Amino acid sequence: MRRGIRVAAPLALAGVLAAAIAVSMATAGSSRPVRAMRGHRSTHSRHSSSACRFDNGISHVVYLIFDNVHFNRDNPNVPSDVEQMPNLLNFIRGNGRLLTNNHTALISHTGGGILTSLTGMYPDRHGQSVTNSYRYFRADGSTASSSSFKYWTDLTDDLNSPPTDPNFNMVNGDSGSAKNTPAPWVPYTRAGCDWGATALANVVLENTGTGPAGDMTKVFGQGSPEWNEAAASNAAPAGTAARTLAQTDFVGMAIHCAKNVKSICNGNATAKPDLLPDEPGGYDGFKGLFGAKYVNPAIARGSPVVNKLNGQPVVDPFGQPGFPGFDGLFATTTLAYVAQMQEAGVPVTFGYISDAHDQHGNAGEIHATRGPGEADYVQQLKAYDQAFGQFFARLASHGITKRNTLFVFSTEEGDHFAGSQPTPPGCDGVTTPCQYNPIGEVNGNLTGLLATQQGITTPFTVHADMAPTIYLTGNPTRTAGVTREFGRGLGRLTAVNPYTGLTEQVAAALADPVGMKALHMVTADLQRTPTLALFALPDYFFFTGAANCSSPCIFIPPQGNQSFAWNHGGIQPEIANTWLGLVGPGVRRQHYDDRTWADHSDVRPTMLTLLGLEDPYVHDGRVLAGQLDEDALPSSLEHDRGAVRNLGAIYKQLNAPFGAFSMNLLAASTKAIKSGSSSDDSRYTSVEGQISTLTTQRDALAAQIRDALDAAAFDHHRINRNDARDWISQAQFLIGQSATLAASA
């Protein structure tokens, strides 16, 4: 599938900010100077690589991220997804913390959400700001498309030789040049811990390419048995078992191994070199198992089959044992792999679970969408709930419990349901099933709308989406006349919403590269920076088509086996807001927390702090110190707890993509792009200049705060009270300036 408690309105943040800094400042002690560098630190973890050991009595790590599973209700009468999984909900609430004011990053899709959570970096630093695929400009001004879902070391263009964009798909510019983003498993394997992954974005093989830059070539080598199998599989007729075999065998599963005698790779002839050419400090001599063909026997005592929690074998659509496909990751499947890995001695397991609101069929080969409370949606959630009950019981029977295991549960994004009102009215989905007719996102032909409503026929390509990114052919500058005319035209587009009958402007927000930079959407690979981004009203999904509306430009597609009714990518609260569950040693037990404003970038530093590990770079997120026991925190965080919490709260509003500052500048960007004419564009020029200046000031201040919070978490540098107060004051001022600009632009 397309893998995509409220965000405060841009100008209604006084209460949020007041609450964020209401906690009194802790008495500060002496402070050592904070590192000025924003890139790499020592590459060694606190532990030797000879054995797997974590802090706080933790022996196991279980990290699970859902696709589009919601804590908030999409229909007020129907219990939410998480409410319909009481085995999971009660486990989190009864044993740890449930944060319900968590947020994703922009653009809000599966790829970006997962990768921000995995790395602790915003998309401008991990490289994937437009997902789950993206376009990039070639030298001649045309564009090509690339999938976001590629193995960690894959290139943007891995089809052509030489590549038309030679940058890494996961590209990072911290060093001042485009490098491969540091890999998320490295601190664990360096600490002596095997790290297993089930279907998680880009840490497993994502394709069976046999070209010079294909995964099979890079991992197994040209002419190897695996490479030959993939070449034959790729050449087999479509829709056959033979065509699917290589994906079933090699894609979607991986174990990244430590270098010690207890590693599951030790003595395993199928283990291959785990190559990370740009990893800070080097990464030589590590190995990994890639694909179910090699992972299954390693974790299932030589068997080529792993069984689901319900006892059925995990197979592909043709009954071949192995990876079932990325849309076939039901809870009973992913949780079985996680449990099997843990029982086989892999202490760190990360897994992805498919959404519950689409009917994926045997292994994802169909995609029929459902609305809140429809019978088979409710039934699928019931099956998920049952799987979690079995999962927790199975782990406990092997001594893997809340007392020795860090559990992390989340979802990469929320989404918006596009459909009619339910029938019968008041249905709750539990006692009375709901039905929706019609159902489905409102499709829009952007080319036809621009041509018929605005007379704009400028050639362009688009990453089709609820938040489509637009690439004008020739890659003109943002201030060029053709670009400005196009932006103004986007802002004027209207449509009659088939669900409401209302005529509405479809653009909820607009950004060009100046606004995108404020949203952390400009990466180290400038070839993939769009000309414009349109954040649409939540029911709409835009694509390119004919430059006319002879066929309707706005329509609801007929429902079938490839239908979609859950929109994501945009800026609406139901999409931006997610949830986060933490359970385990060092996590405070307080049922739920709906006040702490957090986002995906906070997950990694919080986990590493509990585990006693560290990364060779500074995270964009901060440790969620308020969610952890005092004795689980470094002394520098525990002593300055009030300063840390106050500073962390304002830092999020200043720097997060969905924080107050960014949302205010997006509102100003929208007004600027809509403004002016071919004869007078002074308002646009003025507002964009102010956005750029404020963003530069934000970046400088955010870097200081980020470094201080990171140094307190990982380098034992206490935060100076006077510095914290000064930073908070500066952040409040910049947020206030952004609000003023949003109101006056």
mmCIF file of N, CA and C in Angstrom, residues 129-176:
data_model
loop_
_atom_site.group_PDB
_atom_site.id
_atom_site.type_symbol
_atom_site.label_atom_id
_atom_site.label_comp_id
_atom_site.label_asym_id
_atom_site.label_seq_id
_atom_site.Cartn_x
_atom_site.Cartn_y
_atom_site.Cartn_z
ATOM 1 N N SER A 129 12.602 13.334 2.885
ATOM 2 C CA SER A 129 11.586 14.315 3.263
ATOM 3 C C SER A 129 10.319 14.184 2.444
ATOM 4 N N VAL A 130 10.401 13.579 1.280
ATOM 5 C CA VAL A 130 9.228 13.296 0.454
ATOM 6 C C VAL A 130 9.169 11.777 0.293
ATOM 7 N N THR A 131 8.187 11.163 0.916
ATOM 8 C CA THR A 131 8.058 9.705 0.883
ATOM 9 C C THR A 131 6.612 9.368 0.561
ATOM 10 N N ASN A 132 6.340 8.175 0.151
ATOM 11 C CA ASN A 132 7.119 6.949 0.172
ATOM 12 C C ASN A 132 7.891 6.729 -1.134
ATOM 13 N N SER A 133 7.718 7.628 -2.042
ATOM 14 C CA SER A 133 8.604 7.742 -3.196
ATOM 15 C C SER A 133 8.861 9.228 -3.384
ATOM 16 N N TYR A 134 9.741 9.569 -4.274
ATOM 17 C CA TYR A 134 10.028 10.984 -4.508
ATOM 18 C C TYR A 134 10.566 11.139 -5.922
ATOM 19 N N ARG A 135 10.588 12.358 -6.380
ATOM 20 C CA ARG A 135 11.166 12.662 -7.683
ATOM 21 C C ARG A 135 12.443 13.479 -7.488
ATOM 22 N N TYR A 136 13.275 13.475 -8.493
ATOM 23 C CA TYR A 136 14.493 14.286 -8.449
ATOM 24 C C TYR A 136 14.764 14.827 -9.842
ATOM 25 N N PHE A 137 15.368 16.005 -9.881
ATOM 26 C CA PHE A 137 15.703 16.641 -11.154
ATOM 27 C C PHE A 137 16.963 16.018 -11.748
ATOM 28 N N ARG A 138 16.898 15.770 -13.047
ATOM 29 C CA ARG A 138 18.092 15.378 -13.785
ATOM 30 C C ARG A 138 18.742 16.629 -14.379
ATOM 31 N N ALA A 139 19.919 16.468 -14.947
ATOM 32 C CA ALA A 139 20.692 17.616 -15.425
ATOM 33 C C ALA A 139 19.967 18.396 -16.507
ATOM 34 N N ASP A 140 19.108 17.721 -17.279
ATOM 35 C CA ASP A 140 18.417 18.403 -18.365
ATOM 36 C C ASP A 140 17.116 19.074 -17.917
ATOM 37 N N GLY A 141 16.825 19.068 -16.610
ATOM 38 C CA GLY A 141 15.620 19.715 -16.099
ATOM 39 C C GLY A 141 14.399 18.830 -16.078
ATOM 40 N N SER A 142 14.514 17.606 -16.593
ATOM 41 C CA SER A 142 13.433 16.637 -16.456
ATOM 42 C C SER A 142 13.565 15.949 -15.094
ATOM 43 N N THR A 143 12.608 15.101 -14.757
ATOM 44 C CA THR A 143 12.674 14.433 -13.463
ATOM 45 C C THR A 143 12.541 12.927 -13.631
ATOM 46 N N ALA A 144 13.005 12.211 -12.638
ATOM 47 C CA ALA A 144 12.836 10.762 -12.544
ATOM 48 C C ALA A 144 12.308 10.449 -11.152
ATOM 49 N N SER A 145 11.809 9.245 -10.981
ATOM 50 C CA SER A 145 11.213 8.839 -9.712
ATOM 51 C C SER A 145 12.091 7.813 -9.017
ATOM 52 N N SER A 146 12.106 7.883 -7.714
ATOM 53 C CA SER A 146 12.835 6.907 -6.913
ATOM 54 C C SER A 146 11.956 6.491 -5.742
ATOM 55 N N SER A 147 12.060 5.248 -5.349
ATOM 56 C CA SER A 147 11.364 4.781 -4.154
ATOM 57 C C SER A 147 12.129 5.204 -2.908
ATOM 58 N N SER A 148 11.406 5.572 -1.864
ATOM 59 C CA SER A 148 12.054 5.829 -0.582
ATOM 60 C C SER A 148 12.522 4.536 0.061
ATOM 61 N N PHE A 149 11.834 3.443 -0.261
ATOM 62 C CA PHE A 149 12.117 2.160 0.373
ATOM 63 C C PHE A 149 13.241 1.456 -0.371
ATOM 64 N N LYS A 150 14.454 1.689 0.099
ATOM 65 C CA LYS A 150 15.651 1.057 -0.436
ATOM 66 C C LYS A 150 16.553 0.698 0.737
ATOM 67 N N TYR A 151 17.418 -0.295 0.522
ATOM 68 C CA TYR A 151 18.347 -0.647 1.579
ATOM 69 C C TYR A 151 19.230 0.557 1.925
ATOM 70 N N TRP A 152 19.739 0.565 3.141
ATOM 71 C CA TRP A 152 20.376 1.744 3.725
ATOM 72 C C TRP A 152 21.457 2.352 2.848
ATOM 73 N N THR A 153 22.190 1.551 2.134
ATOM 74 C CA THR A 153 23.324 2.064 1.354
ATOM 75 C C THR A 153 22.999 2.238 -0.127
ATOM 76 N N ASP A 154 21.738 2.094 -0.518
ATOM 77 C CA ASP A 154 21.371 2.240 -1.925
ATOM 78 C C ASP A 154 21.463 3.695 -2.379
ATOM 79 N N LEU A 155 21.586 3.879 -3.684
ATOM 80 C CA LEU A 155 21.674 5.207 -4.277
ATOM 81 C C LEU A 155 20.285 5.729 -4.645
ATOM 82 N N THR A 156 20.216 7.039 -4.852
ATOM 83 C CA THR A 156 18.983 7.637 -5.368
ATOM 84 C C THR A 156 18.625 7.007 -6.703
ATOM 85 N N ASP A 157 19.579 6.967 -7.630
ATOM 86 C CA ASP A 157 19.390 6.327 -8.926
ATOM 87 C C ASP A 157 20.263 5.079 -8.961
ATOM 88 N N ASP A 158 19.643 3.915 -8.779
ATOM 89 C CA ASP A 158 20.407 2.674 -8.799
ATOM 90 C C ASP A 158 20.115 1.848 -10.056
ATOM 91 N N LEU A 159 19.554 2.528 -11.075
ATOM 92 C CA LEU A 159 19.222 1.838 -12.320
ATOM 93 C C LEU A 159 20.173 2.185 -13.457
ATOM 94 N N ASN A 160 20.615 3.445 -13.509
ATOM 95 C CA ASN A 160 21.441 3.901 -14.626
ATOM 96 C C ASN A 160 22.917 3.913 -14.255
ATOM 97 N N SER A 161 23.743 3.708 -15.258
ATOM 98 C CA SER A 161 25.188 3.759 -15.059
ATOM 99 C C SER A 161 25.811 4.607 -16.172
ATOM 100 N N PRO A 162 26.372 5.785 -15.823
ATOM 101 C CA PRO A 162 26.454 6.338 -14.470
ATOM 102 C C PRO A 162 25.089 6.825 -13.984
ATOM 103 N N PRO A 163 24.890 6.890 -12.676
ATOM 104 C CA PRO A 163 23.585 7.308 -12.152
ATOM 105 C C PRO A 163 23.304 8.779 -12.450
ATOM 106 N N THR A 164 22.032 9.081 -12.709
ATOM 107 C CA THR A 164 21.652 10.470 -12.954
ATOM 108 C C THR A 164 21.569 11.265 -11.656
ATOM 109 N N ASP A 165 21.526 10.592 -10.535
ATOM 110 C CA ASP A 165 21.697 11.215 -9.217
ATOM 111 C C ASP A 165 22.501 10.231 -8.382
ATOM 112 N N PRO A 166 23.781 10.498 -8.156
ATOM 113 C CA PRO A 166 24.659 9.524 -7.506
ATOM 114 C C PRO A 166 24.613 9.552 -5.986
ATOM 115 N N ASN A 167 23.789 10.410 -5.394
ATOM 116 C CA ASN A 167 23.740 10.491 -3.938
ATOM 117 C C ASN A 167 23.085 9.247 -3.343
ATOM 118 N N PHE A 168 23.405 8.997 -2.079
ATOM 119 C CA PHE A 168 22.732 7.930 -1.356
ATOM 120 C C PHE A 168 21.250 8.278 -1.204
ATOM 121 N N ASN A 169 20.408 7.266 -1.278
ATOM 122 C CA ASN A 169 18.999 7.453 -0.945
ATOM 123 C C ASN A 169 18.876 7.994 0.480
ATOM 124 N N MET A 170 19.575 7.378 1.417
ATOM 125 C CA MET A 170 19.676 7.877 2.790
ATOM 126 C C MET A 170 20.894 8.798 2.843
ATOM 127 N N VAL A 171 20.658 10.081 2.609
ATOM 128 C CA VAL A 171 21.763 11.021 2.463
ATOM 129 C C VAL A 171 21.784 11.989 3.641
ATOM 130 N N ASN A 172 22.989 12.274 4.119
ATOM 131 C CA ASN A 172 23.182 13.151 5.272
ATOM 132 C C ASN A 172 24.281 14.151 4.951
ATOM 133 N N GLY A 173 24.079 15.404 5.338
ATOM 134 C CA GLY A 173 25.056 16.437 5.033
ATOM 135 C C GLY A 173 25.740 17.031 6.243
ATOM 136 N N ASP A 174 25.728 16.345 7.390
ATOM 137 C CA ASP A 174 26.330 16.905 8.608
ATOM 138 C C ASP A 174 27.798 17.264 8.423
ATOM 139 N N SER A 175 28.507 16.486 7.606
ATOM 140 C CA SER A 175 29.946 16.693 7.451
ATOM 141 C C SER A 175 30.264 17.854 6.518
ATOM 142 N N GLY A 176 29.236 18.401 5.869
ATOM 143 C CA GLY A 176 29.451 19.447 4.886
ATOM 144 C C GLY A 176 29.407 18.950 3.460
#
